[in-house]
Amino acid sequence: MQANQSKESLTQENKTPETRVIFVRHGETQWNTQARMMGQLNSPLTPKGEQQVLALGERLKPYPISALYSSDLGRAMQTAQAIADASGLEITQDKGLREIHMGDFQGYTYAEIAEKFPDEWQGYQGEGQYTYQTPNGESHAQKSIRTVETLNRLTDQHVGETIVMVSHAGILRAVFEYVLHLPPNHQHRFQRNNATFNLFSKIGDHWSLAVWGDETHLSEDLRG
């Protein structure tokens, strides 16, 4: 009996703990509805977005969350505040969770960008989009490197715990591609809707995707 107990204890001690990351995109913003390039500029949540993040906060209340991290951009902080209000957690801002910096494109609609910066827009839309650096901005490759560094840095601080990261569509794209070992530039093959529930798991150095794009906490009129 003692030998069996010792063996069982040793197995439990050697078991690698699971770290879980609930990754969410901010609620709908005014510029989202206008197809306007935000990048690292700010746009407030719409009334729909405000309702989305309230529902998200309620969704996360039952989880044993030990830390709440957020991009320091306004739309992410509004979303994180709704989660903090529901859970009692404090928000820790991290610039590594910021959306990609779109440089001179920021603040314009896609049609306006194509008109004002035709050569640059063609370069961005081309085959090399992943490595193309927008004028005074960053490339998707640079953003992805930043995202992965931030993801692993924060999870290394919370091994065996459940944490929340509030961020942006471009950052979610980078995490999705990293975890699933996908080639870049396939973002249109998967949805990254506002205020959805996404759950990633890390055991040792191995990442896996548990839940993607869950909108069950949102009423039909708040989805999409």
PDB file of C-alpha atoms in Angstrom:
ATOM      1  CA  MET A   1       0.000   0.000   0.000  1.00  0.00           C
ATOM      2  CA  GLN A   2       2.782   2.420   0.933  1.00  0.00           C
ATOM      3  CA  ALA A   3       4.626   1.631  -2.293  1.00  0.00           C
ATOM      4  CA  ASN A   4       1.495   2.326  -4.318  1.00  0.00           C
ATOM      5  CA  GLN A   5       0.904   5.564  -2.455  1.00  0.00           C
ATOM      6  CA  SER A   6       4.489   6.648  -3.045  1.00  0.00           C
ATOM      7  CA  LYS A   7       4.186   5.865  -6.743  1.00  0.00           C
ATOM      8  CA  GLU A   8       0.945   7.847  -6.971  1.00  0.00           C
ATOM      9  CA  SER A   9       2.502  10.810  -5.153  1.00  0.00           C
ATOM     10  CA  LEU A  10       5.506  10.767  -7.463  1.00  0.00           C
ATOM     11  CA  THR A  11       3.199  10.740 -10.512  1.00  0.00           C
ATOM     12  CA  GLN A  12       1.299  13.769  -9.205  1.00  0.00           C
ATOM     13  CA  GLU A  13       4.533  15.634  -8.449  1.00  0.00           C
ATOM     14  CA  ASN A  14       5.861  15.011 -11.956  1.00  0.00           C
ATOM     15  CA  LYS A  15       2.636  16.047 -13.662  1.00  0.00           C
ATOM     16  CA  THR A  16       3.220  19.204 -15.696  1.00  0.00           C
ATOM     17  CA  PRO A  17       0.674  21.872 -14.720  1.00  0.00           C
ATOM     18  CA  GLU A  18      -1.718  23.277 -17.305  1.00  0.00           C
ATOM     19  CA  THR A  19      -1.790  27.014 -17.865  1.00  0.00           C
ATOM     20  CA  ARG A  20      -4.962  28.382 -19.450  1.00  0.00           C
ATOM     21  CA  VAL A  21      -5.336  31.673 -21.297  1.00  0.00           C
ATOM     22  CA  ILE A  22      -8.748  33.156 -21.986  1.00  0.00           C
ATOM     23  CA  PHE A  23      -8.022  35.458 -24.918  1.00  0.00           C
ATOM     24  CA  VAL A  24     -10.660  38.002 -25.925  1.00  0.00           C
ATOM     25  CA  ARG A  25     -10.956  40.721 -28.503  1.00  0.00           C
ATOM     26  CA  HIS A  26     -12.429  44.048 -27.439  1.00  0.00           C
ATOM     27  CA  GLY A  27     -16.087  44.927 -28.015  1.00  0.00           C
ATOM     28  CA  GLU A  28     -17.338  46.536 -31.209  1.00  0.00           C
ATOM     29  CA  THR A  29     -16.060  50.078 -31.804  1.00  0.00           C
ATOM     30  CA  GLN A  30     -17.366  52.966 -33.856  1.00  0.00           C
ATOM     31  CA  TRP A  31     -14.528  52.563 -36.342  1.00  0.00           C
ATOM     32  CA  ASN A  32     -15.260  48.838 -36.671  1.00  0.00           C
ATOM     33  CA  THR A  33     -18.647  49.771 -38.107  1.00  0.00           C
ATOM     34  CA  GLN A  34     -17.016  52.189 -40.562  1.00  0.00           C
ATOM     35  CA  ALA A  35     -14.324  49.772 -41.832  1.00  0.00           C
ATOM     36  CA  ARG A  36     -11.776  52.323 -40.654  1.00  0.00           C
ATOM     37  CA  MET A  37      -8.186  51.289 -39.945  1.00  0.00           C
ATOM     38  CA  MET A  38      -7.591  51.711 -36.210  1.00  0.00           C
ATOM     39  CA  GLY A  39      -4.177  50.252 -35.581  1.00  0.00           C
ATOM     40  CA  GLN A  40      -2.984  51.881 -32.383  1.00  0.00           C
ATOM     41  CA  LEU A  41      -5.393  54.823 -32.505  1.00  0.00           C
ATOM     42  CA  ASN A  42      -8.465  54.811 -30.295  1.00  0.00           C
ATOM     43  CA  SER A  43     -12.147  54.496 -31.113  1.00  0.00           C
ATOM     44  CA  PRO A  44     -14.804  54.173 -28.382  1.00  0.00           C
ATOM     45  CA  LEU A  45     -17.096  51.186 -28.107  1.00  0.00           C
ATOM     46  CA  THR A  46     -20.512  51.424 -29.698  1.00  0.00           C
ATOM     47  CA  PRO A  47     -23.630  50.834 -27.563  1.00  0.00           C
ATOM     48  CA  LYS A  48     -23.586  47.295 -28.981  1.00  0.00           C
ATOM     49  CA  GLY A  49     -19.952  46.933 -27.965  1.00  0.00           C
ATOM     50  CA  GLU A  50     -20.748  48.095 -24.434  1.00  0.00           C
ATOM     51  CA  GLN A  51     -23.429  45.426 -24.138  1.00  0.00           C
ATOM     52  CA  GLN A  52     -21.070  42.811 -25.564  1.00  0.00           C
ATOM     53  CA  VAL A  53     -18.407  43.423 -22.918  1.00  0.00           C
ATOM     54  CA  LEU A  54     -20.939  43.407 -20.084  1.00  0.00           C
ATOM     55  CA  ALA A  55     -22.077  39.965 -21.240  1.00  0.00           C
ATOM     56  CA  LEU A  56     -18.458  38.863 -21.545  1.00  0.00           C
ATOM     57  CA  GLY A  57     -17.757  39.974 -17.991  1.00  0.00           C
ATOM     58  CA  GLU A  58     -20.644  37.828 -16.743  1.00  0.00           C
ATOM     59  CA  ARG A  59     -19.385  34.893 -18.797  1.00  0.00           C
ATOM     60  CA  LEU A  60     -16.002  34.986 -17.101  1.00  0.00           C
ATOM     61  CA  LYS A  61     -17.222  35.317 -13.497  1.00  0.00           C
ATOM     62  CA  PRO A  62     -17.255  31.542 -12.724  1.00  0.00           C
ATOM     63  CA  TYR A  63     -13.646  31.023 -13.851  1.00  0.00           C
ATOM     64  CA  PRO A  64     -10.812  30.907 -11.273  1.00  0.00           C
ATOM     65  CA  ILE A  65      -8.921  33.744 -12.922  1.00  0.00           C
ATOM     66  CA  SER A  66      -5.711  34.815 -11.210  1.00  0.00           C
ATOM     67  CA  ALA A  67      -4.723  37.746 -13.433  1.00  0.00           C
ATOM     68  CA  LEU A  68      -6.284  40.105 -15.987  1.00  0.00           C
ATOM     69  CA  TYR A  69      -4.013  41.618 -18.642  1.00  0.00           C
ATOM     70  CA  SER A  70      -5.026  44.146 -21.266  1.00  0.00           C
ATOM     71  CA  SER A  71      -3.675  46.147 -24.137  1.00  0.00           C
ATOM     72  CA  ASP A  72      -3.404  49.761 -23.001  1.00  0.00           C
ATOM     73  CA  LEU A  73      -5.454  51.008 -25.970  1.00  0.00           C
ATOM     74  CA  GLY A  74      -8.817  52.508 -25.036  1.00  0.00           C
ATOM     75  CA  ARG A  75     -11.129  49.953 -26.612  1.00  0.00           C
ATOM     76  CA  ALA A  76      -9.304  47.074 -24.917  1.00  0.00           C
ATOM     77  CA  MET A  77      -9.277  48.873 -21.573  1.00  0.00           C
ATOM     78  CA  GLN A  78     -13.037  49.489 -21.804  1.00  0.00           C
ATOM     79  CA  THR A  79     -13.491  45.763 -22.349  1.00  0.00           C
ATOM     80  CA  ALA A  80     -11.100  44.818 -19.563  1.00  0.00           C
ATOM     81  CA  GLN A  81     -12.877  47.184 -17.166  1.00  0.00           C
ATOM     82  CA  ALA A  82     -16.171  45.348 -17.705  1.00  0.00           C
ATOM     83  CA  ILE A  83     -14.407  42.082 -16.847  1.00  0.00           C
ATOM     84  CA  ALA A  84     -12.758  43.680 -13.814  1.00  0.00           C
ATOM     85  CA  ASP A  85     -16.081  45.060 -12.572  1.00  0.00           C
ATOM     86  CA  ALA A  86     -17.692  41.614 -12.814  1.00  0.00           C
ATOM     87  CA  SER A  87     -14.821  39.650 -11.297  1.00  0.00           C
ATOM     88  CA  GLY A  88     -13.152  42.049  -8.899  1.00  0.00           C
ATOM     89  CA  LEU A  89      -9.813  41.616 -10.670  1.00  0.00           C
ATOM     90  CA  GLU A  90      -7.280  44.385 -11.164  1.00  0.00           C
ATOM     91  CA  ILE A  91      -6.207  45.243 -14.706  1.00  0.00           C
ATOM     92  CA  THR A  92      -2.533  45.051 -15.634  1.00  0.00           C
ATOM     93  CA  GLN A  93      -1.778  46.953 -18.825  1.00  0.00           C
ATOM     94  CA  ASP A  94       0.767  45.493 -21.251  1.00  0.00           C
ATOM     95  CA  LYS A  95       1.838  47.300 -24.415  1.00  0.00           C
ATOM     96  CA  GLY A  96       2.809  43.959 -25.938  1.00  0.00           C
ATOM     97  CA  LEU A  97      -0.907  43.266 -26.388  1.00  0.00           C
ATOM     98  CA  ARG A  98      -1.451  46.368 -28.533  1.00  0.00           C
ATOM     99  CA  GLU A  99      -2.873  46.036 -32.026  1.00  0.00           C
ATOM    100  CA  ILE A 100      -0.452  46.227 -34.948  1.00  0.00           C
ATOM    101  CA  HIS A 101       0.764  49.768 -35.635  1.00  0.00           C
ATOM    102  CA  MET A 102      -0.547  50.612 -39.094  1.00  0.00           C
ATOM    103  CA  GLY A 103       1.454  53.819 -39.452  1.00  0.00           C
ATOM    104  CA  ASP A 104       0.165  56.300 -42.029  1.00  0.00           C
ATOM    105  CA  PHE A 105      -2.882  54.114 -42.758  1.00  0.00           C
ATOM    106  CA  GLN A 106      -4.368  54.647 -39.314  1.00  0.00           C
ATOM    107  CA  GLY A 107      -7.594  56.642 -39.089  1.00  0.00           C
ATOM    108  CA  TYR A 108      -8.600  56.139 -42.727  1.00  0.00           C
ATOM    109  CA  THR A 109     -11.125  53.816 -44.319  1.00  0.00           C
ATOM    110  CA  TYR A 110      -9.780  51.203 -46.707  1.00  0.00           C
ATOM    111  CA  ALA A 111     -11.109  53.197 -49.665  1.00  0.00           C
ATOM    112  CA  GLU A 112      -9.389  56.348 -48.389  1.00  0.00           C
ATOM    113  CA  ILE A 113      -6.102  54.499 -47.910  1.00  0.00           C
ATOM    114  CA  ALA A 114      -6.228  53.208 -51.476  1.00  0.00           C
ATOM    115  CA  GLU A 115      -6.802  56.765 -52.726  1.00  0.00           C
ATOM    116  CA  LYS A 116      -4.260  58.569 -50.518  1.00  0.00           C
ATOM    117  CA  PHE A 117      -1.513  55.941 -50.560  1.00  0.00           C
ATOM    118  CA  PRO A 118      -1.999  53.935 -53.796  1.00  0.00           C
ATOM    119  CA  ASP A 119       1.563  52.566 -54.059  1.00  0.00           C
ATOM    120  CA  GLU A 120       1.820  51.748 -50.373  1.00  0.00           C
ATOM    121  CA  TRP A 121      -1.616  50.139 -50.342  1.00  0.00           C
ATOM    122  CA  GLN A 122      -0.678  47.999 -53.328  1.00  0.00           C
ATOM    123  CA  GLY A 123       2.454  46.942 -51.480  1.00  0.00           C
ATOM    124  CA  TYR A 124       0.458  46.060 -48.387  1.00  0.00           C
ATOM    125  CA  GLN A 125      -2.076  44.078 -50.428  1.00  0.00           C
ATOM    126  CA  GLY A 126       0.598  42.208 -52.331  1.00  0.00           C
ATOM    127  CA  GLU A 127       2.132  38.793 -51.853  1.00  0.00           C
ATOM    128  CA  GLY A 128       4.546  40.124 -49.279  1.00  0.00           C
ATOM    129  CA  GLN A 129       1.860  41.534 -46.978  1.00  0.00           C
ATOM    130  CA  TYR A 130       3.172  39.617 -43.966  1.00  0.00           C
ATOM    131  CA  THR A 131       6.597  41.255 -44.159  1.00  0.00           C
ATOM    132  CA  TYR A 132       5.499  44.621 -45.628  1.00  0.00           C
ATOM    133  CA  GLN A 133       6.048  47.436 -43.142  1.00  0.00           C
ATOM    134  CA  THR A 134       3.529  50.240 -43.495  1.00  0.00           C
ATOM    135  CA  PRO A 135       5.050  53.742 -43.571  1.00  0.00           C
ATOM    136  CA  ASN A 136       5.790  54.755 -39.963  1.00  0.00           C
ATOM    137  CA  GLY A 137       4.230  51.505 -38.749  1.00  0.00           C
ATOM    138  CA  GLU A 138       5.136  47.850 -38.312  1.00  0.00           C
ATOM    139  CA  SER A 139       4.752  44.705 -40.360  1.00  0.00           C
ATOM    140  CA  HIS A 140       2.595  41.722 -39.463  1.00  0.00           C
ATOM    141  CA  ALA A 141       5.804  39.749 -38.991  1.00  0.00           C
ATOM    142  CA  GLN A 142       7.036  42.252 -36.402  1.00  0.00           C
ATOM    143  CA  LYS A 143       3.629  42.217 -34.712  1.00  0.00           C
ATOM    144  CA  SER A 144       3.618  38.418 -34.564  1.00  0.00           C
ATOM    145  CA  ILE A 145       7.066  38.293 -32.968  1.00  0.00           C
ATOM    146  CA  ARG A 146       5.913  40.817 -30.372  1.00  0.00           C
ATOM    147  CA  THR A 147       2.718  38.867 -29.728  1.00  0.00           C
ATOM    148  CA  VAL A 148       4.419  35.515 -29.190  1.00  0.00           C
ATOM    149  CA  GLU A 149       7.010  37.077 -26.869  1.00  0.00           C
ATOM    150  CA  THR A 150       4.254  38.695 -24.805  1.00  0.00           C
ATOM    151  CA  LEU A 151       2.140  35.534 -24.707  1.00  0.00           C
ATOM    152  CA  ASN A 152       4.986  33.347 -23.447  1.00  0.00           C
ATOM    153  CA  ARG A 153       6.340  35.993 -21.074  1.00  0.00           C
ATOM    154  CA  LEU A 154       3.002  36.402 -19.321  1.00  0.00           C
ATOM    155  CA  THR A 155       2.139  32.699 -19.195  1.00  0.00           C
ATOM    156  CA  ASP A 156       5.563  31.910 -17.741  1.00  0.00           C
ATOM    157  CA  GLN A 157       4.575  34.132 -14.810  1.00  0.00           C
ATOM    158  CA  HIS A 158       1.370  32.138 -14.188  1.00  0.00           C
ATOM    159  CA  VAL A 159       2.214  28.460 -14.685  1.00  0.00           C
ATOM    160  CA  GLY A 160      -0.723  26.276 -13.684  1.00  0.00           C
ATOM    161  CA  GLU A 161      -3.127  29.220 -13.483  1.00  0.00           C
ATOM    162  CA  THR A 162      -5.944  30.684 -15.585  1.00  0.00           C
ATOM    163  CA  ILE A 163      -5.413  34.215 -16.872  1.00  0.00           C
ATOM    164  CA  VAL A 164      -7.265  36.592 -19.198  1.00  0.00           C
ATOM    165  CA  MET A 165      -5.733  38.652 -21.992  1.00  0.00           C
ATOM    166  CA  VAL A 166      -7.790  41.407 -23.621  1.00  0.00           C
ATOM    167  CA  SER A 167      -6.473  42.430 -27.001  1.00  0.00           C
ATOM    168  CA  HIS A 168      -7.244  42.931 -30.691  1.00  0.00           C
ATOM    169  CA  ALA A 169      -8.033  41.067 -33.916  1.00  0.00           C
ATOM    170  CA  GLY A 170      -4.472  41.244 -35.227  1.00  0.00           C
ATOM    171  CA  ILE A 171      -3.078  39.860 -31.990  1.00  0.00           C
ATOM    172  CA  LEU A 172      -5.666  37.053 -31.929  1.00  0.00           C
ATOM    173  CA  ARG A 173      -4.630  36.215 -35.483  1.00  0.00           C
ATOM    174  CA  ALA A 174      -0.981  35.932 -34.426  1.00  0.00           C
ATOM    175  CA  VAL A 175      -1.820  33.724 -31.433  1.00  0.00           C
ATOM    176  CA  PHE A 176      -4.055  31.453 -33.525  1.00  0.00           C
ATOM    177  CA  GLU A 177      -1.373  30.990 -36.185  1.00  0.00           C
ATOM    178  CA  TYR A 178       1.341  30.411 -33.578  1.00  0.00           C
ATOM    179  CA  VAL A 179      -0.575  27.824 -31.564  1.00  0.00           C
ATOM    180  CA  LEU A 180      -1.783  25.886 -34.621  1.00  0.00           C
ATOM    181  CA  HIS A 181       1.489  26.270 -36.566  1.00  0.00           C
ATOM    182  CA  LEU A 182      -0.317  27.891 -39.485  1.00  0.00           C
ATOM    183  CA  PRO A 183       1.421  29.819 -42.254  1.00  0.00           C
ATOM    184  CA  PRO A 184       0.742  33.588 -42.149  1.00  0.00           C
ATOM    185  CA  ASN A 185      -1.732  35.536 -44.290  1.00  0.00           C
ATOM    186  CA  HIS A 186      -4.680  33.163 -43.879  1.00  0.00           C
ATOM    187  CA  GLN A 187      -6.660  35.374 -41.485  1.00  0.00           C
ATOM    188  CA  HIS A 188      -9.755  35.329 -43.700  1.00  0.00           C
ATOM    189  CA  ARG A 189     -10.149  31.577 -43.113  1.00  0.00           C
ATOM    190  CA  PHE A 190     -11.172  32.060 -39.491  1.00  0.00           C
ATOM    191  CA  GLN A 191     -13.371  34.620 -37.738  1.00  0.00           C
ATOM    192  CA  ARG A 192     -12.167  36.975 -35.001  1.00  0.00           C
ATOM    193  CA  ASN A 193     -15.409  38.550 -33.871  1.00  0.00           C
ATOM    194  CA  ASN A 194     -15.723  41.123 -31.128  1.00  0.00           C
ATOM    195  CA  ALA A 195     -16.029  40.006 -27.480  1.00  0.00           C
ATOM    196  CA  THR A 196     -15.851  36.282 -28.217  1.00  0.00           C
ATOM    197  CA  PHE A 197     -14.485  33.665 -25.808  1.00  0.00           C
ATOM    198  CA  ASN A 198     -11.256  31.966 -26.898  1.00  0.00           C
ATOM    199  CA  LEU A 199      -9.400  29.486 -24.700  1.00  0.00           C
ATOM    200  CA  PHE A 200      -5.807  28.326 -25.144  1.00  0.00           C
ATOM    201  CA  SER A 201      -3.926  25.780 -23.042  1.00  0.00           C
ATOM    202  CA  LYS A 202      -0.203  25.437 -22.399  1.00  0.00           C
ATOM    203  CA  ILE A 203       1.419  22.366 -20.839  1.00  0.00           C
ATOM    204  CA  GLY A 204       5.179  22.667 -20.698  1.00  0.00           C
ATOM    205  CA  ASP A 205       6.129  24.156 -24.064  1.00  0.00           C
ATOM    206  CA  HIS A 206       3.128  22.665 -25.857  1.00  0.00           C
ATOM    207  CA  TRP A 207       0.227  24.929 -26.812  1.00  0.00           C
ATOM    208  CA  SER A 208      -3.253  23.806 -27.845  1.00  0.00           C
ATOM    209  CA  LEU A 209      -6.531  25.470 -28.752  1.00  0.00           C
ATOM    210  CA  ALA A 210      -9.515  24.470 -26.611  1.00  0.00           C
ATOM    211  CA  VAL A 211     -12.239  26.961 -27.636  1.00  0.00           C
ATOM    212  CA  TRP A 212     -12.390  29.424 -30.519  1.00  0.00           C
ATOM    213  CA  GLY A 213     -14.908  32.155 -31.296  1.00  0.00           C
ATOM    214  CA  ASP A 214     -17.510  31.154 -28.702  1.00  0.00           C
ATOM    215  CA  GLU A 215     -20.417  33.638 -28.700  1.00  0.00           C
ATOM    216  CA  THR A 216     -22.854  31.727 -26.494  1.00  0.00           C
ATOM    217  CA  HIS A 217     -22.776  34.513 -23.889  1.00  0.00           C
ATOM    218  CA  LEU A 218     -24.023  36.999 -26.492  1.00  0.00           C
ATOM    219  CA  SER A 219     -27.646  37.372 -27.522  1.00  0.00           C
ATOM    220  CA  GLU A 220     -28.343  37.028 -31.234  1.00  0.00           C
ATOM    221  CA  ASP A 221     -28.388  40.799 -31.803  1.00  0.00           C
ATOM    222  CA  LEU A 222     -24.975  41.218 -30.158  1.00  0.00           C
ATOM    223  CA  ARG A 223     -23.152  38.628 -32.262  1.00  0.00           C
ATOM    224  CA  GLY A 224     -20.959  39.143 -35.289  1.00  0.00           C
TER     225      GLY A 224
END
